[in-house]
PDB file of C-alpha atoms (C1' of nucleotides) in Angstrom:
ATOM      1  CA  MET A   1      10.103  12.418  11.814  1.00 98.00           C
ATOM      2  CA  ARG A   2       7.320   9.913  11.835  1.00 98.00           C
ATOM      3  CA  ILE A   3       7.791   6.678  10.156  1.00 98.00           C
ATOM      4  CA  ALA A   4       4.988   3.786   9.651  1.00 98.00           C
ATOM      5  CA  THR A   5       4.582   0.286   8.228  1.00 98.00           C
ATOM      6  CA  TRP A   6       1.184  -1.338   7.329  1.00 98.00           C
ATOM      7  CA  ASN A   7       0.062  -4.428   5.769  1.00 98.00           C
ATOM      8  CA  ILE A   8      -2.827  -2.942   3.946  1.00 98.00           C
ATOM      9  CA  ASN A   9      -4.240  -6.109   2.566  1.00 98.00           C
ATOM     10  CA  SER A  10      -5.129  -4.308  -1.049  1.00 98.00           C
ATOM     11  CA  VAL A  11      -4.416  -0.539  -1.103  1.00 98.00           C
ATOM     12  CA  VAL A  12      -7.267   0.066  -3.427  1.00 97.00           C
ATOM     13  CA  ASN A  13      -9.957  -1.353  -1.410  1.00 96.00           C
ATOM     14  CA  LYS A  14      -8.578   0.154   1.679  1.00 97.00           C
ATOM     15  CA  LEU A  15      -7.689   3.423   0.044  1.00 97.00           C
ATOM     16  CA  ASP A  16     -10.234   5.555   2.211  1.00 96.00           C
ATOM     17  CA  LYS A  17      -8.779   3.772   5.401  1.00 97.00           C
ATOM     18  CA  VAL A  18      -5.356   4.814   4.511  1.00 98.00           C
ATOM     19  CA  GLU A  19      -6.220   8.564   3.515  1.00 98.00           C
ATOM     20  CA  ALA A  20      -8.037   8.687   6.920  1.00 97.00           C
ATOM     21  CA  TRP A  21      -4.934   7.138   8.527  1.00 98.00           C
ATOM     22  CA  LEU A  22      -2.652   9.380   6.874  1.00 98.00           C
ATOM     23  CA  THR A  23      -4.522  12.504   7.910  1.00 97.00           C
ATOM     24  CA  SER A  24      -4.982  11.395  11.698  1.00 97.00           C
ATOM     25  CA  ALA A  25      -1.741  10.036  12.240  1.00 98.00           C
ATOM     26  CA  ALA A  26       0.039  12.166  10.165  1.00 98.00           C
ATOM     27  CA  PRO A  27       3.226   9.954   9.252  1.00 98.00           C
ATOM     28  CA  ASP A  28       6.006  11.325   7.024  1.00 98.00           C
ATOM     29  CA  VAL A  29       6.694   8.166   5.625  1.00 98.00           C
ATOM     30  CA  LEU A  30       4.237   5.183   5.128  1.00 98.00           C
ATOM     31  CA  CYS A  31       5.539   1.759   4.108  1.00 98.00           C
ATOM     32  CA  LEU A  32       2.786  -0.436   2.813  1.00 98.00           C
ATOM     33  CA  GLN A  33       2.611  -4.155   2.030  1.00 98.00           C
ATOM     34  CA  GLU A  34       0.160  -6.512   0.379  1.00 98.00           C
ATOM     35  CA  THR A  35      -0.602  -3.645  -1.652  1.00 98.00           C
ATOM     36  CA  LYS A  36      -2.298  -6.289  -4.199  1.00 98.00           C
ATOM     37  CA  CYS A  37      -2.424  -4.145  -7.120  1.00 97.00           C
ATOM     38  CA  THR A  38       0.083  -3.297 -10.166  1.00 97.00           C
ATOM     39  CA  THR A  39       2.551  -0.491 -10.173  1.00 97.00           C
ATOM     40  CA  GLU A  40       0.182   1.339 -12.481  1.00 96.00           C
ATOM     41  CA  ALA A  41      -3.243   0.779 -10.240  1.00 97.00           C
ATOM     42  CA  PHE A  42      -1.144   2.212  -7.161  1.00 98.00           C
ATOM     43  CA  PRO A  43      -3.571   5.182  -6.093  1.00 98.00           C
ATOM     44  CA  THR A  44      -0.464   7.979  -6.721  1.00 98.00           C
ATOM     45  CA  GLU A  45      -2.977  10.727  -7.519  1.00 97.00           C
ATOM     46  CA  ALA A  46      -5.099  10.068  -4.593  1.00 98.00           C
ATOM     47  CA  LEU A  47      -2.115  10.230  -2.156  1.00 98.00           C
ATOM     48  CA  ALA A  48      -0.610  13.093  -3.942  1.00 98.00           C
ATOM     49  CA  ALA A  49      -3.761  15.028  -3.115  1.00 98.00           C
ATOM     50  CA  LEU A  50      -2.710  14.577   0.424  1.00 98.00           C
ATOM     51  CA  GLY A  51       0.789  15.645  -0.156  1.00 98.00           C
ATOM     52  CA  TYR A  52       2.606  12.214  -0.312  1.00 98.00           C
ATOM     53  CA  GLU A  53       4.811  11.051  -3.056  1.00 98.00           C
ATOM     54  CA  SER A  54       4.714   7.404  -3.924  1.00 98.00           C
ATOM     55  CA  ALA A  55       6.836   4.612  -5.032  1.00 98.00           C
ATOM     56  CA  ALA A  56       5.152   1.505  -5.687  1.00 98.00           C
ATOM     57  CA  HIS A  57       6.113  -2.185  -6.725  1.00 98.00           C
ATOM     58  CA  GLY A  58       3.238  -4.579  -7.603  1.00 97.00           C
ATOM     59  CA  ASP A  59       2.307  -7.327 -10.603  1.00 95.00           C
ATOM     60  CA  GLY A  60      -1.567  -7.512  -9.520  1.00 90.00           C
ATOM     61  CA  ARG A  61      -3.347  -9.838  -7.340  1.00 93.00           C
ATOM     62  CA  TRP A  62      -0.720 -10.959  -4.708  1.00 95.00           C
ATOM     63  CA  ASN A  63       1.894  -9.418  -2.827  1.00 97.00           C
ATOM     64  CA  GLY A  64       2.886  -5.706  -3.707  1.00 98.00           C
ATOM     65  CA  VAL A  65       4.947  -3.119  -1.530  1.00 98.00           C
ATOM     66  CA  ALA A  66       5.263   0.473  -1.502  1.00 98.00           C
ATOM     67  CA  ILE A  67       6.763   3.552   0.083  1.00 98.00           C
ATOM     68  CA  VAL A  68       4.818   7.056   0.762  1.00 98.00           C
ATOM     69  CA  SER A  69       6.347   9.932   1.586  1.00 98.00           C
ATOM     70  CA  ARG A  70       5.991  13.604   2.179  1.00 98.00           C
ATOM     71  CA  VAL A  71       9.679  14.450   2.915  1.00 98.00           C
ATOM     72  CA  GLY A  72      11.448  13.097  -0.183  1.00 98.00           C
ATOM     73  CA  LEU A  73      11.358   9.732  -2.157  1.00 98.00           C
ATOM     74  CA  THR A  74      14.693   9.115  -4.180  1.00 98.00           C
ATOM     75  CA  ASP A  75      17.188   6.385  -4.825  1.00 98.00           C
ATOM     76  CA  VAL A  76      14.230   3.796  -5.329  1.00 98.00           C
ATOM     77  CA  VAL A  77      15.245   0.281  -5.513  1.00 98.00           C
ATOM     78  CA  ARG A  78      12.871  -2.450  -6.333  1.00 98.00           C
ATOM     79  CA  ASP A  79      13.584  -6.168  -5.329  1.00 98.00           C
ATOM     80  CA  LEU A  80      16.454  -7.160  -3.166  1.00 98.00           C
ATOM     81  CA  PRO A  81      19.610  -7.958  -4.897  1.00 97.00           C
ATOM     82  CA  ASP A  82      19.593 -11.504  -5.764  1.00 98.00           C
ATOM     83  CA  GLN A  83      16.266 -11.924  -4.305  1.00 98.00           C
ATOM     84  CA  PRO A  84      15.274 -15.593  -4.057  1.00 98.00           C
ATOM     85  CA  GLU A  85      12.468 -16.617  -6.507  1.00 97.00           C
ATOM     86  CA  PHE A  86       9.344 -18.762  -6.222  1.00 97.00           C
ATOM     87  CA  GLU A  87       8.292 -20.893  -9.089  1.00 95.00           C
ATOM     88  CA  GLY A  88      10.598 -19.212 -11.455  1.00 94.00           C
ATOM     89  CA  LYS A  89       9.705 -15.537 -10.451  1.00 95.00           C
ATOM     90  CA  VAL A  90      10.933 -12.952  -8.514  1.00 97.00           C
ATOM     91  CA  GLU A  91       7.620 -11.677  -6.810  1.00 98.00           C
ATOM     92  CA  PRO A  92       7.209  -7.665  -5.421  1.00 98.00           C
ATOM     93  CA  ARG A  93       8.153  -8.249  -1.970  1.00 98.00           C
ATOM     94  CA  ALA A  94      10.900  -5.388  -1.281  1.00 98.00           C
ATOM     95  CA  ILE A  95      11.199  -1.826  -2.296  1.00 98.00           C
ATOM     96  CA  GLY A  96      13.693   0.758  -0.935  1.00 98.00           C
ATOM     97  CA  ALA A  97      14.119   4.387  -0.803  1.00 98.00           C
ATOM     98  CA  THR A  98      15.699   7.242   0.761  1.00 98.00           C
ATOM     99  CA  CYS A  99      13.026   9.632   2.668  1.00 98.00           C
ATOM    100  CA  GLY A 100      14.190  13.004   4.630  1.00 98.00           C
ATOM    101  CA  GLY A 101      17.765  11.342   4.818  1.00 97.00           C
ATOM    102  CA  VAL A 102      16.526   7.889   6.374  1.00 98.00           C
ATOM    103  CA  ARG A 103      17.039   4.827   4.210  1.00 98.00           C
ATOM    104  CA  LEU A 104      14.069   2.457   4.502  1.00 98.00           C
ATOM    105  CA  TRP A 105      12.798  -0.741   3.032  1.00 98.00           C
ATOM    106  CA  SER A 106       9.160  -1.852   2.865  1.00 98.00           C
ATOM    107  CA  LEU A 107       9.131  -5.609   3.325  1.00 98.00           C
ATOM    108  CA  TYR A 108       6.851  -8.464   2.646  1.00 98.00           C
ATOM    109  CA  ILE A 109       8.740 -11.600   3.663  1.00 98.00           C
ATOM    110  CA  PRO A 110       6.884 -14.732   2.220  1.00 98.00           C
ATOM    111  CA  ASN A 111       4.078 -16.495   4.296  1.00 97.00           C
ATOM    112  CA  GLY A 112       5.713 -20.141   4.261  1.00 97.00           C
ATOM    113  CA  ARG A 113       2.202 -22.016   4.201  1.00 96.00           C
ATOM    114  CA  GLU A 114       3.491 -25.229   6.103  1.00 96.00           C
ATOM    115  CA  PRO A 115       6.822 -26.217   7.478  1.00 96.00           C
ATOM    116  CA  ASP A 116       7.331 -28.910   4.950  1.00 94.00           C
ATOM    117  CA  HIS A 117       5.888 -26.469   1.971  1.00 96.00           C
ATOM    118  CA  ALA A 118       8.392 -25.306  -0.623  1.00 96.00           C
ATOM    119  CA  HIS A 119       7.395 -22.002   0.261  1.00 97.00           C
ATOM    120  CA  TYR A 120       8.761 -22.145   3.849  1.00 97.00           C
ATOM    121  CA  THR A 121      12.299 -22.984   2.307  1.00 97.00           C
ATOM    122  CA  TYR A 122      11.767 -20.113   0.069  1.00 98.00           C
ATOM    123  CA  LYS A 123      10.811 -18.063   3.144  1.00 98.00           C
ATOM    124  CA  LEU A 124      14.066 -18.907   4.883  1.00 98.00           C
ATOM    125  CA  ALA A 125      16.108 -18.149   1.817  1.00 98.00           C
ATOM    126  CA  TRP A 126      14.404 -14.720   1.427  1.00 98.00           C
ATOM    127  CA  LEU A 127      15.247 -13.948   5.017  1.00 98.00           C
ATOM    128  CA  GLU A 128      18.779 -14.958   4.692  1.00 98.00           C
ATOM    129  CA  GLN A 129      18.978 -12.672   1.351  1.00 98.00           C
ATOM    130  CA  LEU A 130      17.614  -9.844   3.484  1.00 98.00           C
ATOM    131  CA  ALA A 131      20.401 -10.137   6.000  1.00 98.00           C
ATOM    132  CA  LYS A 132      23.043  -9.837   3.146  1.00 98.00           C
ATOM    133  CA  LEU A 133      21.116  -6.587   1.942  1.00 98.00           C
ATOM    134  CA  GLY A 134      21.040  -5.301   5.328  1.00 98.00           C
ATOM    135  CA  ALA A 135      24.797  -5.820   5.847  1.00 98.00           C
ATOM    136  CA  SER A 136      25.442  -4.259   2.452  1.00 98.00           C
ATOM    137  CA  GLU A 137      23.382  -1.252   3.241  1.00 98.00           C
ATOM    138  CA  LEU A 138      24.921  -0.772   6.579  1.00 98.00           C
ATOM    139  CA  SER A 139      28.272  -0.678   5.384  1.00 97.00           C
ATOM    140  CA  THR A 140      27.402   1.508   2.226  1.00 96.00           C
ATOM    141  CA  LEU A 141      25.329   4.091   4.322  1.00 95.00           C
ATOM    142  CA  ASP A 142      28.207   4.484   6.800  1.00 92.00           C
ATOM    143  CA  GLY A 143      26.217   5.418   9.892  1.00 95.00           C
ATOM    144  CA  ALA A 144      23.286   6.988   8.049  1.00 96.00           C
ATOM    145  CA  PRO A 145      19.823   5.877   9.620  1.00 98.00           C
ATOM    146  CA  LEU A 146      18.451   2.918   8.018  1.00 98.00           C
ATOM    147  CA  ALA A 147      15.399   0.585   8.771  1.00 98.00           C
ATOM    148  CA  LEU A 148      14.035  -2.608   7.336  1.00 98.00           C
ATOM    149  CA  LEU A 149      10.451  -2.986   8.329  1.00 98.00           C
ATOM    150  CA  GLY A 150       7.086  -4.441   7.296  1.00 98.00           C
ATOM    151  CA  ASP A 151       5.461  -7.680   7.579  1.00 98.00           C
ATOM    152  CA  PHE A 152       8.067 -10.346   8.359  1.00 98.00           C
ATOM    153  CA  ASN A 153       5.478 -13.258   8.963  1.00 98.00           C
ATOM    154  CA  VAL A 154       7.617 -14.442  12.023  1.00 98.00           C
ATOM    155  CA  ALA A 155       6.527 -14.070  15.574  1.00 98.00           C
ATOM    156  CA  PRO A 156       9.810 -13.380  17.378  1.00 98.00           C
ATOM    157  CA  THR A 157       9.234 -15.187  20.629  1.00 97.00           C
ATOM    158  CA  ASP A 158       6.255 -17.273  22.070  1.00 97.00           C
ATOM    159  CA  ILE A 159       4.576 -14.414  23.854  1.00 97.00           C
ATOM    160  CA  ASP A 160       4.322 -12.918  20.593  1.00 98.00           C
ATOM    161  CA  VAL A 161       1.372 -15.051  19.947  1.00 98.00           C
ATOM    162  CA  TRP A 162      -1.807 -15.167  21.765  1.00 97.00           C
ATOM    163  CA  ASP A 163      -1.624 -18.758  22.779  1.00 97.00           C
ATOM    164  CA  ILE A 164       1.574 -20.844  21.634  1.00 97.00           C
ATOM    165  CA  SER A 165       0.165 -24.071  21.871  1.00 96.00           C
ATOM    166  CA  VAL A 166      -2.079 -23.796  19.048  1.00 95.00           C
ATOM    167  CA  PHE A 167       0.987 -23.170  16.912  1.00 96.00           C
ATOM    168  CA  GLU A 168       2.388 -26.563  17.054  1.00 92.00           C
ATOM    169  CA  ASN A 169       3.649 -27.722  13.498  1.00 90.00           C
ATOM    170  CA  SER A 170       2.922 -24.255  12.295  1.00 96.00           C
ATOM    171  CA  THR A 171       5.018 -21.661  10.227  1.00 97.00           C
ATOM    172  CA  HIS A 172       5.705 -18.199  12.017  1.00 98.00           C
ATOM    173  CA  VAL A 173       7.256 -19.607  15.410  1.00 98.00           C
ATOM    174  CA  THR A 174       9.639 -22.197  14.093  1.00 98.00           C
ATOM    175  CA  PRO A 175      13.251 -22.029  15.344  1.00 98.00           C
ATOM    176  CA  ALA A 176      14.750 -21.791  11.960  1.00 98.00           C
ATOM    177  CA  GLU A 177      12.610 -18.983  11.069  1.00 98.00           C
ATOM    178  CA  ARG A 178      13.265 -17.335  14.102  1.00 98.00           C
ATOM    179  CA  ALA A 179      17.163 -17.850  13.594  1.00 98.00           C
ATOM    180  CA  ALA A 180      16.465 -16.382  10.158  1.00 98.00           C
ATOM    181  CA  VAL A 181      15.092 -13.337  11.570  1.00 98.00           C
ATOM    182  CA  GLU A 182      18.083 -13.057  14.194  1.00 98.00           C
ATOM    183  CA  LEU A 183      20.422 -12.790  11.188  1.00 98.00           C
ATOM    184  CA  LEU A 184      19.623  -9.193  11.246  1.00 98.00           C
ATOM    185  CA  PRO A 185      20.611  -8.449  14.910  1.00 98.00           C
ATOM    186  CA  ALA A 186      23.653 -10.432  13.945  1.00 98.00           C
ATOM    187  CA  ALA A 187      24.362  -8.201  11.179  1.00 98.00           C
ATOM    188  CA  GLY A 188      24.049  -5.342  13.474  1.00 98.00           C
ATOM    189  CA  PHE A 189      20.422  -4.174  13.538  1.00 98.00           C
ATOM    190  CA  VAL A 190      18.517  -3.455  16.606  1.00 98.00           C
ATOM    191  CA  GLU A 191      14.953  -4.311  16.874  1.00 98.00           C
ATOM    192  CA  VAL A 192      12.724  -1.287  17.710  1.00 98.00           C
ATOM    193  CA  ALA A 193       9.760  -2.454  20.120  1.00 94.00           C
ATOM    194  CA  PRO A 194       6.421  -0.675  20.050  1.00 97.00           C
ATOM    195  CA  ARG A 195       4.226  -0.091  22.766  1.00 96.00           C
ATOM    196  CA  ALA A 196       0.869  -1.398  22.942  1.00 95.00           C
ATOM    197  CA  LEU A 197      -1.927   0.577  23.611  1.00 95.00           C
ATOM    198  CA  LYS A 198      -3.839  -2.033  25.040  1.00 95.00           C
ATOM    199  CA  TYR A 199      -2.962  -5.594  26.683  1.00 95.00           C
ATOM    200  CA  ASP A 200       0.507  -6.586  27.215  1.00 94.00           C
ATOM    201  CA  VAL A 201       1.880  -7.279  24.051  1.00 96.00           C
ATOM    202  CA  ALA A 202       1.802  -5.107  20.959  1.00 98.00           C
ATOM    203  CA  PHE A 203       0.376  -7.514  18.456  1.00 98.00           C
ATOM    204  CA  THR A 204       0.029  -6.383  14.946  1.00 98.00           C
ATOM    205  CA  PHE A 205      -2.265  -8.957  13.343  1.00 98.00           C
ATOM    206  CA  TRP A 206      -5.831 -10.371  14.183  1.00 98.00           C
ATOM    207  CA  ASP A 207      -7.360 -12.733  11.847  1.00 97.00           C
ATOM    208  CA  TYR A 208     -10.713 -11.523  10.512  1.00 97.00           C
ATOM    209  CA  ARG A 209     -12.383 -15.154  11.612  1.00 96.00           C
ATOM    210  CA  GLN A 210     -13.730 -16.284  15.016  1.00 95.00           C
ATOM    211  CA  LEU A 211     -13.764 -12.728  16.928  1.00 96.00           C
ATOM    212  CA  ALA A 212      -9.926 -12.717  16.677  1.00 97.00           C
ATOM    213  CA  PHE A 213      -9.740  -9.191  17.294  1.00 97.00           C
ATOM    214  CA  PRO A 214     -12.179  -8.451  20.070  1.00 97.00           C
ATOM    215  CA  LYS A 215     -10.931 -11.685  21.981  1.00 97.00           C
ATOM    216  CA  ASN A 216      -7.091 -10.345  21.202  1.00 97.00           C
ATOM    217  CA  ARG A 217      -6.028 -13.660  19.713  1.00 97.00           C
ATOM    218  CA  GLY A 218      -3.407 -11.741  17.502  1.00 98.00           C
ATOM    219  CA  MET A 219       0.148 -12.293  16.416  1.00 98.00           C
ATOM    220  CA  ARG A 220       3.139  -9.744  16.336  1.00 98.00           C
ATOM    221  CA  ILE A 221       4.651 -10.451  12.995  1.00 98.00           C
ATOM    222  CA  ASP A 222       5.280  -6.859  11.628  1.00 98.00           C
ATOM    223  CA  LEU A 223       8.779  -5.792  12.832  1.00 98.00           C
ATOM    224  CA  VAL A 224      10.960  -2.924  12.386  1.00 98.00           C
ATOM    225  CA  PHE A 225      14.899  -3.266  12.590  1.00 98.00           C
ATOM    226  CA  GLY A 226      16.692  -0.120  12.768  1.00 98.00           C
ATOM    227  CA  SER A 227      20.613   0.680  12.141  1.00 98.00           C
ATOM    228  CA  PRO A 228      22.343   1.670  15.219  1.00 98.00           C
ATOM    229  CA  SER A 229      22.027   5.350  14.318  1.00 98.00           C
ATOM    230  CA  PHE A 230      18.348   4.815  13.530  1.00 98.00           C
ATOM    231  CA  ALA A 231      17.668   2.898  16.796  1.00 98.00           C
ATOM    232  CA  SER A 232      19.412   5.565  18.927  1.00 98.00           C
ATOM    233  CA  ALA A 233      17.209   8.347  17.391  1.00 98.00           C
ATOM    234  CA  VAL A 234      13.781   6.503  18.195  1.00 98.00           C
ATOM    235  CA  THR A 235      11.873   8.513  20.692  1.00 98.00           C
ATOM    236  CA  ASP A 236       8.607   6.426  20.643  1.00 98.00           C
ATOM    237  CA  SER A 237       7.119   3.417  18.789  1.00 98.00           C
ATOM    238  CA  TYR A 238       3.494   2.013  19.147  1.00 98.00           C
ATOM    239  CA  VAL A 239       0.957  -0.006  17.335  1.00 98.00           C
ATOM    240  CA  ASP A 240      -2.228   1.567  16.567  1.00 98.00           C
ATOM    241  CA  ARG A 241      -4.772  -1.168  17.002  1.00 97.00           C
ATOM    242  CA  GLU A 242      -7.545   1.652  16.459  1.00 97.00           C
ATOM    243  CA  ALA A 243      -6.888   1.016  12.981  1.00 97.00           C
ATOM    244  CA  ARG A 244      -7.998  -2.619  13.162  1.00 98.00           C
ATOM    245  CA  LYS A 245     -11.398  -1.697  14.502  1.00 97.00           C
ATOM    246  CA  GLY A 246     -14.640  -1.973  12.540  1.00 95.00           C
ATOM    247  CA  LYS A 247     -15.556  -3.059   9.010  1.00 93.00           C
ATOM    248  CA  GLY A 248     -13.455  -3.091   6.072  1.00 95.00           C
ATOM    249  CA  THR A 249     -10.329  -2.700   7.509  1.00 97.00           C
ATOM    250  CA  SER A 250      -6.859  -4.553   7.002  1.00 98.00           C
ATOM    251  CA  ASP A 251      -6.430  -7.542   9.268  1.00 98.00           C
ATOM    252  CA  HIS A 252      -3.087  -6.030  10.184  1.00 98.00           C
ATOM    253  CA  ALA A 253      -2.682  -2.681  12.176  1.00 98.00           C
ATOM    254  CA  PRO A 254       0.134  -0.149  11.367  1.00 98.00           C
ATOM    255  CA  ILE A 255       3.247   0.386  13.625  1.00 98.00           C
ATOM    256  CA  VAL A 256       4.338   4.070  14.121  1.00 98.00           C
ATOM    257  CA  VAL A 257       8.045   4.811  14.847  1.00 98.00           C
ATOM    258  CA  ASP A 258       9.008   8.488  15.863  1.00 98.00           C
ATOM    259  CA  ILE A 259      12.771   9.381  15.313  1.00 98.00           C
ATOM    260  CA  ASP A 260      14.559  12.577  16.391  1.00 97.00           C
ATOM    261  CA  VAL A 261      16.378  13.259  12.853  1.00 90.00           C
TER     262      VAL A 261
ATOM    263  C1'  DA B   1     -18.784  -2.866  22.272  1.00 56.00           C
ATOM    264  C1'  DT B   2     -13.336  -4.036  18.742  1.00 56.00           C
ATOM    265  C1'  DG B   3     -18.351  -8.671  17.181  1.00 56.00           C
ATOM    266  C1'  DC B   4     -18.536 -14.121  14.314  1.00 56.00           C
ATOM    267  C1'  DC B   5     -13.334 -14.267   7.164  1.00 56.00           C
ATOM    268  C1'  DC B   6     -11.779 -11.321   3.307  1.00 56.00           C
ATOM    269  C1'  DT B   7      -9.110 -10.485  -1.050  1.00 56.00           C
ATOM    270  C1'  DA B   8      -8.719 -10.286  -6.452  1.00 56.00           C
ATOM    271  C1'  DT B   9      -9.611 -12.809 -10.489  1.00 56.00           C
ATOM    272  C1'  DG B  10     -11.168 -12.613 -17.985  1.00 56.00           C
ATOM    273  C1'  DA B  11     -14.968 -14.541 -11.212  1.00 56.00           C
ATOM    274  C1'  DT B  12     -20.317 -17.430 -10.310  1.00 56.00           C
ATOM    275  C1'  DA B  13     -15.165 -20.950  -7.692  1.00 56.00           C
ATOM    276  C1'  DT B  14     -10.423 -20.483  -6.478  1.00 56.00           C
ATOM    277  C1'  DA B  15      -6.009 -19.809  -4.101  1.00 56.00           C
ATOM    278  C1'  DG B  16      -3.834 -17.243  -0.891  1.00 56.00           C
ATOM    279  C1'  DG B  17      -3.604 -15.483   3.564  1.00 56.00           C
ATOM    280  C1'  DA B  18      -1.218 -16.564   8.744  1.00 56.00           C
TER     281       DA B  18
END
DNA sequence: ATGCCCTATGATATAGGA
């Protein structure tokens, strides 16, 4: 089974890219983040024409997540249990579903903005609640394959950004953010490390500005955490940087994970 | 060449992204 995750930066605006990539990469399941459309506006019909069911969760301009599957899509859950709020609202940043016997959560972790911003403490609280969900699902699923994947907005180590000196006093690289992500391995998850198709590190994001992509000024901030049974079934994983090339693309590239289940 | 920011919004500026 082929599973993928992609921060698409508006699924409506990038629909042609999504359709082309589903056809060429042929994933069985695609987890999307930053769909930037309401649940109703998600392009369900267009993806159904390609043989995929959709479960979307969005409320408009910002955020939004979805799971698209051609191997079944059941037990859909929207939001984390007790998901932290920002400015009094639960934002559409998490959706879970079971696809072909694999439990998956498509996740868009808050950005954090600045280390002294309320959004940063929100980000840490969000990751802590995610670890609680993970522990709960590991226990409930009792060995069935499970993965938590998406845009974590955290670079796990210093080599996961093109130049760590640029990130002094920035979010995405602070010890507290990394420790909050490390709660998942502490709960029993295993990070699935993707291959890079070029260069040493499999970056997943490159800013639109200042030739960041051709200069490979990127960040590895989209991550996949598998349950032990999921991780041991992985046969390959890579970041498809080809999808970042050209105009009208997302600023993130998709991660592909192949598992033998 | 992978090439000099992009998204959605009751829009003609703004907030958010990372």
